[in-house]
Amino acid sequence: MFDFLNSGQYDVLGAFWVTVQLTLYSAVGSLVWGTVLAGMRVGPVPLMRGFATAYVNLVRNIPLTVLIIGCSLGLNQTLGITLGGSNFKEIGFRLAVLGFIAYTGTFVCEALRSGINTVPVGQAEAARALGLSFFQVLRLIVLPQAFRAVIAPLANVLIALTKNTTVAATIGVAEAALLMKEMIENEADALFAVFGVFALGFVVLTLPTGLLLGWVSKRVAVKR
Amino acid sequence: MKLFKAGAAAAVSVVLALTATACGGSSDKASDSGASGGAKKDKIVIGIKFDQPGLGLKNPDGKFTGFDVDVATYVAKELGYQPNQIEFKQAVSAERENLIANGDVKLVVATYTINDKRKAKVDFAGPYFVAHQDLLVRADDSSITKAEDLNKKKLCSVTGSTSAQNVKTKLAPEADLQQLPGYSECLTGLENKSLDALTTDNSILAGFAAQEKNKGKFKLVGLNLSDEPYGIGLKKGDKDLQTKVNAALKKMVSDGSWQKAVDTNFGPANYKAEPAPQITEGS
């Protein structure tokens, strides 16, 4: 039943390692990009506010598959952008991370913006009255409290991102979903077992993430 | 892990029990399942590919064309079904075994390579065609003549396909392999020179190269990198149907319809014709 795991033909752990790498790089990138977007959306400059609003509403409504294939066909094949990669393996990985950051950043931004709304407006006004600039208010007063309020929603985004990385298989990044396609092609007599192994693999990745961050969010939540 | 294995084994045994009971009744069921085949009487449901020009393609007007379609139509005729009694159903690669096992389709004629793993789940009739893994390059490109030439070249194939795995493990491990979801995406890259070659079965490549919009742009290199005997998939244990389909295939070859189907579907693409393969399954 599960002989295919012992045949030595498939590097299941290696494929899941690529999934983990995709997730980590994209998570860090989208956290940064999402924070920047959130800052722009609450900022005092109308142009930046308009850009961030338009960007979020546009990108989060594009199907991720379209976005990722667009990165490959549009940016790479047509425009020749390689992001410094020298072969398709590197290029594909980097393009996928770029796509995931562009997409997931919008969800991080919206989660963070809801966190900003939990900070009483009086605090920001008091900080302004003390003479802090917009960036100082954001950095010292608002964002630290906002982040603590949105750990749980951000964990949701992270779990969704982990599963979304399977879309990278469509542009040939050798992560778990691509290996699953290969195994389905070869192991016609054990399809359910193949599905089972990969379903379990993703549960193993996401379940601890959810539990850990759920615990963290309770510990760090701002008591009001 | 142990618990999971036990659970999976239990689930699989349930599935097996269900399919086994279905097989048990097949001797009398097989004869009427084609006739009853759902609500409509006198229909035969055949699984084909919907997206492969030259083999199985659903055209915008809803008609089906291709070599697999021609074979399916001929076999159905020999089984006693007129063309208007055939219902074609899409059989994507990963679902072919289950479509047959669940009885959703009676036959699968969908670039279905006969191999032992698949024979554990379904029976085959045929083979009716032997395809070979080959390369498609731009018509003016003569730098690739053998598999070793692929190293350092940009090669494209469909995600997870057998051809892609062959390249990675055997043919040219140093080739820069790009895996894309469909052959059309690969062709776009080949045309605008971001890719150098596309690899898969020569029948599929010939079908794409023979399309009206691609005529004259691409050529087959003509390598036989592997043998892919295409069979007609049918329910496991249905010897009666297997014998009938084999007989139909033999007749198709002997009366010349087979050659005609090959010529019309693959002709325009520098495809080297081969004689029809010997029937090896069953009988």
Coordinates of C-alpha atoms in Angstrom, one line a residue:
Chain A
M1 CA 0.0 0.0 0.0
F2 CA 2.6 2.5 1.0
D3 CA 5.6 0.8 -0.7
F4 CA 6.0 3.7 -2.9
L5 CA 7.4 5.7 0.0
N6 CA 10.2 3.2 0.5
S7 CA 11.1 2.8 -3.2
G8 CA 13.6 5.6 -2.9
Q9 CA 12.2 7.0 -6.1
Y10 CA 10.5 10.0 -4.4
D11 CA 12.0 12.6 -2.2
V12 CA 8.8 13.5 -0.2
L13 CA 10.7 15.3 2.6
G14 CA 12.7 17.3 0.1
A15 CA 9.5 18.4 -1.7
F16 CA 7.9 19.4 1.6
W17 CA 11.1 21.3 2.5
V18 CA 10.7 23.4 -0.7
T19 CA 7.1 24.0 0.4
V20 CA 8.4 25.2 3.8
Q21 CA 11.0 27.4 2.2
L22 CA 8.4 28.9 -0.2
T23 CA 6.1 29.6 2.9
L24 CA 8.9 31.1 5.0
Y25 CA 10.3 33.5 2.4
S26 CA 6.8 34.5 1.3
A27 CA 5.6 34.9 4.9
V28 CA 8.5 37.3 5.8
G29 CA 8.1 39.2 2.5
S30 CA 4.4 39.6 2.8
L31 CA 4.6 40.6 6.4
V32 CA 6.9 43.5 5.4
W33 CA 5.0 44.4 2.3
G34 CA 1.6 44.1 4.1
T35 CA 2.9 46.4 6.9
V36 CA 4.1 49.0 4.3
L37 CA 0.7 48.8 2.6
A38 CA -1.2 49.2 5.9
G39 CA 1.0 52.2 6.8
M40 CA 0.1 53.7 3.4
R41 CA -3.6 53.1 3.9
V42 CA -3.8 54.9 7.2
G43 CA -1.2 57.5 6.2
P44 CA -1.8 61.3 5.6
V45 CA -0.7 61.3 2.0
P46 CA -3.8 61.0 -0.3
L47 CA -1.7 59.6 -3.2
M48 CA -0.2 56.8 -1.2
R49 CA -3.6 56.1 0.4
G50 CA -5.2 55.8 -3.0
F51 CA -2.4 53.6 -4.4
A52 CA -2.6 51.2 -1.4
T53 CA -6.4 51.0 -1.5
A54 CA -6.4 50.4 -5.3
Y55 CA -3.6 47.8 -5.0
V56 CA -5.2 45.8 -2.2
N57 CA -8.6 45.8 -3.9
L58 CA -7.1 44.8 -7.2
V59 CA -4.6 42.2 -6.2
R60 CA -6.6 40.3 -3.6
N61 CA -9.4 39.8 -6.1
I62 CA -7.2 38.2 -8.8
P63 CA -7.1 34.4 -8.6
L64 CA -3.7 33.3 -7.2
T65 CA -3.2 30.9 -10.1
V66 CA -3.6 33.7 -12.6
L67 CA -1.2 35.8 -10.7
I68 CA 1.5 33.1 -10.5
I69 CA 1.1 32.1 -14.1
G70 CA 1.2 35.8 -15.0
C71 CA 4.6 36.0 -13.2
S72 CA 5.9 33.1 -15.3
L73 CA 4.4 33.9 -18.7
G74 CA 4.4 37.7 -18.4
L75 CA 7.4 38.6 -16.4
N76 CA 9.7 35.8 -17.3
Q77 CA 8.8 34.4 -20.8
T78 CA 7.7 37.7 -22.3
L79 CA 9.7 40.4 -20.5
G80 CA 12.7 38.3 -19.8
I81 CA 12.8 39.1 -16.0
T82 CA 14.9 36.4 -14.2
L83 CA 15.2 38.0 -10.7
G84 CA 18.9 36.9 -10.8
G85 CA 18.2 33.2 -11.3
S86 CA 20.2 31.3 -13.8
N87 CA 18.0 28.3 -14.5
F88 CA 14.2 27.6 -14.4
K89 CA 14.5 26.1 -11.0
E90 CA 15.8 29.3 -9.4
I91 CA 13.7 31.6 -11.5
G92 CA 10.5 29.7 -10.9
F93 CA 11.1 29.7 -7.1
R94 CA 11.8 33.4 -7.0
L95 CA 8.9 34.3 -9.3
A96 CA 6.6 32.2 -7.1
V97 CA 7.8 34.0 -3.9
L98 CA 7.2 37.3 -5.7
G99 CA 3.7 36.3 -6.6
F100 CA 2.9 35.0 -3.1
I101 CA 4.2 38.2 -1.5
A102 CA 2.2 40.4 -3.9
Y103 CA -0.9 38.4 -3.1
T104 CA -0.6 37.6 0.6
G105 CA 0.6 41.1 1.4
T106 CA -2.9 42.4 0.7
F107 CA -4.4 40.1 3.3
V108 CA -1.7 41.0 5.9
C109 CA -2.5 44.6 5.2
E110 CA -6.2 44.2 5.8
A111 CA -5.6 42.1 9.0
L112 CA -3.2 44.8 10.3
R113 CA -5.6 47.6 9.4
S114 CA -8.3 46.0 11.5
G115 CA -5.7 45.7 14.3
I116 CA -5.0 49.4 14.0
N117 CA -8.7 50.1 14.5
T118 CA -8.5 48.4 17.9
V119 CA -6.1 51.0 19.2
P120 CA -8.2 53.8 20.8
V121 CA -8.0 56.9 18.7
G122 CA -7.2 59.0 21.8
Q123 CA -3.8 57.3 22.1
A124 CA -2.8 58.5 18.6
E125 CA -4.1 62.0 19.3
A126 CA -2.2 62.1 22.6
A127 CA 0.9 61.1 20.8
R128 CA 0.4 63.8 18.2
A129 CA -0.2 66.3 21.0
L130 CA 3.2 65.3 22.5
G131 CA 4.8 66.2 19.1
L132 CA 5.5 62.8 17.6
S133 CA 5.5 62.6 13.8
F134 CA 3.2 60.3 11.9
F135 CA 5.9 57.6 11.6
Q136 CA 6.8 57.8 15.3
V137 CA 3.1 57.5 16.2
L138 CA 2.8 54.5 13.9
R139 CA 6.0 52.8 15.0
L140 CA 6.0 53.5 18.7
I141 CA 2.3 53.7 19.6
V142 CA -0.1 52.1 17.1
L143 CA 1.7 49.2 15.3
P144 CA 3.0 47.4 18.4
Q145 CA -0.5 47.3 19.8
A146 CA -2.0 46.5 16.4
F147 CA 0.3 43.5 15.9
R148 CA -0.5 42.1 19.3
A149 CA -4.2 42.2 18.4
V150 CA -4.0 40.5 15.1
I151 CA -1.8 37.5 15.8
A152 CA -4.7 35.1 15.3
P153 CA -5.9 36.5 12.0
L154 CA -2.3 36.6 10.8
A155 CA -2.0 32.9 11.7
N156 CA -5.0 32.3 9.4
V157 CA -3.2 34.1 6.7
L158 CA 0.0 32.1 7.3
I159 CA -2.0 28.8 7.1
A160 CA -3.7 29.9 3.9
L161 CA -0.3 30.8 2.5
T162 CA 1.2 27.4 3.4
K163 CA -1.6 25.7 1.4
N164 CA -1.5 28.3 -1.4
T165 CA 2.1 27.4 -2.1
T166 CA 0.8 24.4 -4.0
V167 CA -0.1 26.8 -6.7
A168 CA 3.6 27.2 -7.4
A169 CA 3.5 23.7 -9.0
T170 CA 1.7 25.3 -12.0
I171 CA 4.9 27.1 -12.9
G172 CA 7.1 24.1 -12.2
V173 CA 8.5 24.8 -8.7
A174 CA 9.4 21.3 -7.4
E175 CA 7.3 21.5 -4.1
A176 CA 4.9 19.0 -2.6
A177 CA 2.0 19.4 -5.1
L178 CA 4.3 18.8 -8.1
L179 CA 5.7 15.6 -6.5
M180 CA 2.1 14.6 -5.9
K181 CA 1.4 15.0 -9.6
E182 CA 4.4 12.8 -10.5
M183 CA 3.3 10.2 -8.1
I184 CA -0.3 10.1 -9.4
E185 CA 1.2 9.6 -12.8
N186 CA 3.3 6.7 -11.7
E187 CA 1.4 5.1 -8.9
A188 CA -2.0 4.4 -10.5
D189 CA -2.7 1.6 -8.0
A190 CA -2.3 3.7 -4.9
L191 CA -4.0 7.0 -5.6
F192 CA -5.7 7.3 -2.3
A193 CA -2.5 6.6 -0.4
V194 CA -0.7 9.3 -2.4
F195 CA -3.4 11.8 -1.6
G196 CA -3.4 10.7 2.0
V197 CA 0.3 11.2 2.4
F198 CA 0.2 14.8 1.0
A199 CA -2.9 15.7 3.0
L200 CA -1.2 14.5 6.1
G201 CA 1.9 16.4 5.2
F202 CA 0.0 19.7 5.0
V203 CA -1.8 19.0 8.3
V204 CA 1.5 18.4 9.9
L205 CA 2.7 21.7 8.7
T206 CA -0.4 23.8 9.4
L207 CA -1.8 22.4 12.6
P208 CA 1.2 23.2 14.9
T209 CA 1.3 26.7 13.2
G210 CA -2.3 27.3 14.2
L211 CA -2.0 25.9 17.7
L212 CA 1.3 27.8 18.5
L213 CA 0.1 31.1 17.1
G214 CA -3.2 30.7 18.9
W215 CA -1.4 30.3 22.2
V216 CA 0.9 33.3 21.4
S217 CA -2.1 35.5 20.5
K218 CA -3.7 34.8 23.9
R219 CA -0.5 35.6 25.7
V220 CA 0.4 38.9 24.0
A221 CA -3.2 40.3 23.5
V222 CA -3.5 43.8 24.9
K223 CA -5.9 43.6 27.8
R224 CA -8.4 46.5 27.6
Chain B
M1 CA 2.0 7.1 11.4
K2 CA 1.0 3.6 12.4
L3 CA -2.5 4.8 13.3
F4 CA -2.8 6.5 9.9
K5 CA -1.6 3.5 8.1
A6 CA -4.2 1.4 9.8
G7 CA -6.9 3.9 9.0
A8 CA -5.9 4.2 5.4
A9 CA -5.8 0.4 5.1
A10 CA -9.3 0.2 6.6
A11 CA -10.6 2.9 4.2
V12 CA -8.9 1.1 1.2
S13 CA -10.4 -2.3 2.2
V14 CA -13.8 -0.7 2.3
V15 CA -13.3 0.7 -1.2
L16 CA -11.9 -2.7 -2.4
A17 CA -14.9 -4.5 -1.0
L18 CA -17.2 -2.1 -2.8
T19 CA -15.5 -2.5 -6.1
A20 CA -15.2 -6.3 -5.6
T21 CA -18.9 -6.6 -5.2
A22 CA -19.4 -4.5 -8.3
C23 CA -17.1 -6.9 -10.1
G24 CA -18.8 -10.0 -8.8
G25 CA -22.0 -9.0 -10.5
S26 CA -20.2 -8.0 -13.7
S27 CA -20.9 -11.1 -15.7
D28 CA -24.5 -10.2 -16.1
K29 CA -24.1 -6.5 -15.5
A30 CA -21.5 -6.0 -18.2
S31 CA -23.8 -7.2 -20.9
D32 CA -26.5 -4.7 -19.9
S33 CA -24.5 -1.8 -18.4
G34 CA -23.7 -0.6 -21.9
A35 CA -27.4 -0.8 -22.8
S36 CA -28.8 0.8 -19.7
G37 CA -25.7 3.1 -19.0
G38 CA -27.6 5.6 -17.0
A39 CA -31.0 7.0 -17.7
K40 CA -30.8 7.0 -21.5
K41 CA -31.0 3.7 -23.2
D42 CA -28.6 2.5 -26.0
K43 CA -25.7 4.8 -25.2
I44 CA -22.1 4.1 -24.7
V45 CA -20.0 6.4 -22.6
I46 CA -16.4 6.7 -23.6
G47 CA -13.7 8.7 -21.8
I48 CA -11.4 10.7 -24.0
K49 CA -9.1 13.7 -23.7
F50 CA -10.8 17.0 -24.5
D51 CA -7.7 19.1 -24.9
Q52 CA -5.2 17.3 -27.1
P53 CA -5.4 18.3 -30.8
G54 CA -4.8 15.3 -33.1
L55 CA -5.8 12.8 -30.4
G56 CA -8.9 14.0 -28.5
L57 CA -10.1 17.5 -28.9
K58 CA -13.4 19.2 -28.1
N59 CA -13.9 21.8 -30.8
P60 CA -15.7 25.1 -30.2
D61 CA -18.7 23.8 -32.1
G62 CA -19.0 20.9 -29.6
K63 CA -17.7 18.3 -32.1
F64 CA -14.9 15.9 -31.2
T65 CA -11.9 15.2 -33.4
G66 CA -8.7 13.3 -33.2
F67 CA -7.1 9.9 -33.5
D68 CA -8.5 8.6 -30.2
V69 CA -11.9 9.8 -31.2
D70 CA -11.7 7.9 -34.5
V71 CA -10.6 4.8 -32.8
A72 CA -13.3 5.1 -30.2
T73 CA -16.0 5.7 -32.8
Y74 CA -14.8 2.6 -34.8
V75 CA -14.7 0.4 -31.8
A76 CA -18.1 1.6 -30.7
K77 CA -19.5 0.8 -34.2
E78 CA -18.1 -2.7 -33.9
L79 CA -19.8 -3.1 -30.5
G80 CA -23.1 -2.1 -32.1
Y81 CA -23.3 1.6 -31.4
Q82 CA -23.9 4.3 -34.0
P83 CA -22.0 7.5 -33.8
N84 CA -25.0 9.3 -32.4
Q85 CA -25.2 6.8 -29.5
I86 CA -21.8 7.7 -28.3
E87 CA -21.4 10.0 -25.4
F88 CA -17.9 11.4 -24.9
K89 CA -16.8 12.2 -21.4
Q90 CA -13.6 14.0 -20.4
A91 CA -11.1 11.7 -18.8
V92 CA -8.2 13.7 -17.4
S93 CA -5.1 11.6 -16.7
A94 CA -5.4 11.4 -12.9
E95 CA -9.1 10.2 -13.0
R96 CA -8.9 7.6 -15.7
E97 CA -8.7 4.6 -13.3
N98 CA -11.5 5.8 -11.1
L99 CA -13.8 6.6 -14.0
I100 CA -13.5 3.0 -15.2
A101 CA -13.7 1.4 -11.7
N102 CA -16.9 3.4 -10.8
G103 CA -18.5 2.5 -14.1
D104 CA -18.8 6.2 -15.2
V105 CA -17.4 5.2 -18.6
K106 CA -17.3 1.9 -20.4
L107 CA -14.1 2.5 -22.3
V108 CA -11.2 5.0 -21.9
V109 CA -9.4 6.0 -25.1
A110 CA -7.3 8.8 -23.8
T111 CA -3.5 8.5 -24.6
Y112 CA -3.6 5.8 -22.0
T113 CA -0.2 4.1 -21.8
I114 CA -0.4 0.4 -20.7
N115 CA 1.7 -0.3 -17.6
D116 CA 1.7 -2.7 -14.7
K117 CA 0.6 -0.3 -12.0
R118 CA -2.4 0.6 -14.1
K119 CA -3.1 -3.0 -14.9
A120 CA -3.6 -3.6 -11.2
K121 CA -6.6 -1.3 -11.3
V122 CA -8.1 -1.7 -14.9
D123 CA -7.8 -4.0 -17.9
F124 CA -6.6 -2.9 -21.3
A125 CA -7.4 -3.8 -24.8
G126 CA -4.9 -3.1 -27.5
P127 CA -2.4 -1.5 -27.8
Y128 CA -3.8 0.4 -30.8
F129 CA -0.9 2.8 -31.1
V130 CA 2.7 3.0 -30.0
A131 CA 3.8 6.5 -29.3
H132 CA 7.4 7.5 -28.5
Q133 CA 8.7 10.3 -26.4
D134 CA 10.1 12.9 -28.8
L135 CA 11.1 16.5 -29.1
L136 CA 9.4 19.4 -30.8
V137 CA 11.6 22.3 -31.9
R138 CA 11.3 25.4 -34.0
A139 CA 11.3 24.5 -37.7
D140 CA 14.5 26.5 -38.3
D141 CA 16.4 25.0 -35.3
S142 CA 18.8 22.2 -36.2
S143 CA 21.0 22.3 -33.0
I144 CA 19.1 19.5 -31.3
T145 CA 19.4 16.1 -33.0
K146 CA 19.8 13.7 -30.1
A147 CA 18.8 13.5 -26.4
E148 CA 22.3 14.6 -25.1
D149 CA 21.9 17.8 -27.0
L150 CA 19.3 18.8 -24.5
N151 CA 21.8 19.4 -21.7
K152 CA 22.2 23.2 -21.2
K153 CA 19.1 23.7 -23.4
K154 CA 15.8 25.1 -22.2
L155 CA 13.3 22.3 -22.3
C156 CA 9.6 22.4 -21.5
S157 CA 7.2 19.7 -20.5
V158 CA 3.9 19.3 -18.6
T159 CA 4.1 19.3 -14.8
G160 CA 4.7 15.9 -13.4
S161 CA 4.3 14.0 -16.7
T162 CA 6.3 10.8 -17.4
S163 CA 8.2 12.6 -20.1
A164 CA 9.4 15.3 -17.7
Q165 CA 10.4 12.6 -15.2
N166 CA 12.4 10.7 -17.9
V167 CA 14.3 13.9 -18.8
K168 CA 15.2 14.6 -15.1
T169 CA 16.3 11.1 -14.3
K170 CA 17.7 9.6 -17.5
L171 CA 17.8 11.5 -20.7
A172 CA 19.4 14.8 -19.9
P173 CA 19.7 15.6 -16.2
E174 CA 21.4 18.8 -16.9
A175 CA 18.7 20.2 -19.2
D176 CA 17.1 23.3 -17.9
L177 CA 13.6 21.9 -17.4
Q178 CA 10.6 24.2 -17.2
Q179 CA 7.3 22.4 -16.2
L180 CA 4.2 24.2 -17.2
P181 CA 0.5 23.3 -16.8
G182 CA -0.2 22.7 -20.4
Y183 CA 1.4 22.1 -23.8
S184 CA -0.1 25.4 -25.1
E185 CA 2.0 27.4 -22.6
C186 CA 5.1 25.5 -23.7
L187 CA 4.4 26.2 -27.3
T188 CA 4.1 30.0 -26.6
G189 CA 7.5 29.9 -25.0
L190 CA 9.0 27.8 -27.8
E191 CA 7.6 30.3 -30.4
N192 CA 9.0 33.4 -28.6
K193 CA 12.4 31.6 -28.1
S194 CA 12.4 31.6 -24.3
L195 CA 12.4 27.8 -24.7
D196 CA 14.3 25.5 -27.1
A197 CA 12.3 22.3 -27.1
L198 CA 9.1 20.7 -25.9
T199 CA 9.0 17.0 -25.0
T200 CA 6.3 14.5 -24.7
D201 CA 4.7 11.7 -26.8
N202 CA 5.3 12.2 -30.5
S203 CA 1.6 11.7 -31.2
I204 CA 0.7 14.6 -28.9
L205 CA 3.5 16.8 -30.4
A206 CA 2.4 15.9 -34.0
G207 CA -1.2 16.9 -33.1
F208 CA -0.1 20.3 -31.9
A209 CA 2.3 20.9 -34.8
A210 CA -0.5 19.9 -37.3
Q211 CA -2.9 22.6 -35.9
E212 CA -3.8 25.2 -38.5
K213 CA -2.2 28.1 -36.5
N214 CA 1.1 26.2 -35.9
K215 CA 1.6 24.9 -39.4
G216 CA 5.2 25.3 -40.6
K217 CA 6.5 26.7 -37.3
F218 CA 7.6 23.6 -35.5
K219 CA 9.1 20.2 -36.4
L220 CA 9.5 16.8 -34.7
V221 CA 13.1 15.8 -34.2
G222 CA 12.1 12.1 -34.7
L223 CA 13.7 10.4 -31.7
N224 CA 12.3 7.3 -30.1
L225 CA 13.2 8.0 -26.5
S226 CA 10.6 5.7 -25.0
D227 CA 7.8 3.4 -26.0
E228 CA 4.3 4.3 -24.9
P229 CA 1.8 1.6 -26.0
Y230 CA -1.7 3.2 -25.9
G231 CA -4.4 0.8 -24.8
I232 CA -8.1 1.1 -24.4
G233 CA -9.0 1.0 -20.7
L234 CA -11.9 -1.1 -19.5
K235 CA -13.3 -2.6 -16.3
K236 CA -11.0 -5.1 -14.6
G237 CA -12.1 -8.6 -15.3
D238 CA -14.4 -7.9 -18.2
K239 CA -12.8 -10.5 -20.6
D240 CA -15.8 -10.5 -22.9
L241 CA -15.5 -6.8 -23.6
Q242 CA -11.7 -7.0 -23.9
T243 CA -12.0 -9.7 -26.6
K244 CA -14.6 -7.7 -28.5
V245 CA -12.5 -4.5 -28.4
N246 CA -9.4 -6.4 -29.5
A247 CA -11.3 -7.9 -32.4
A248 CA -12.6 -4.4 -33.4
L249 CA -9.0 -3.0 -33.3
K250 CA -7.8 -5.9 -35.5
K251 CA -10.5 -5.2 -38.0
M252 CA -9.8 -1.5 -38.0
V253 CA -6.1 -2.2 -38.9
S254 CA -6.9 -4.8 -41.6
D255 CA -9.6 -2.8 -43.4
G256 CA -7.3 0.3 -43.7
S257 CA -9.4 2.6 -41.4
W258 CA -6.5 2.7 -38.9
Q259 CA -4.0 4.0 -41.4
K260 CA -6.5 6.5 -42.7
A261 CA -7.0 7.8 -39.2
V262 CA -3.2 8.1 -38.6
D263 CA -2.8 10.0 -41.9
T264 CA -5.6 12.5 -41.3
N265 CA -4.6 13.3 -37.7
F266 CA -0.8 13.2 -37.7
G267 CA 0.0 13.5 -41.4
P268 CA 0.9 17.2 -41.7
A269 CA 3.6 17.2 -39.0
N270 CA 6.6 15.3 -40.3
Y271 CA 5.4 12.3 -38.3
K272 CA 7.0 9.1 -39.3
A273 CA 4.3 6.5 -39.8
E274 CA 4.7 3.2 -38.2
P275 CA 2.8 0.0 -38.8
A276 CA 0.0 -0.8 -36.3
P277 CA 1.2 -2.6 -33.1
Q278 CA 0.4 -6.2 -32.4
I279 CA -2.4 -6.8 -29.9
T280 CA -0.8 -8.0 -26.7
E281 CA -3.5 -7.6 -24.0
G282 CA -5.9 -10.4 -23.2
S283 CA -6.7 -12.9 -25.9

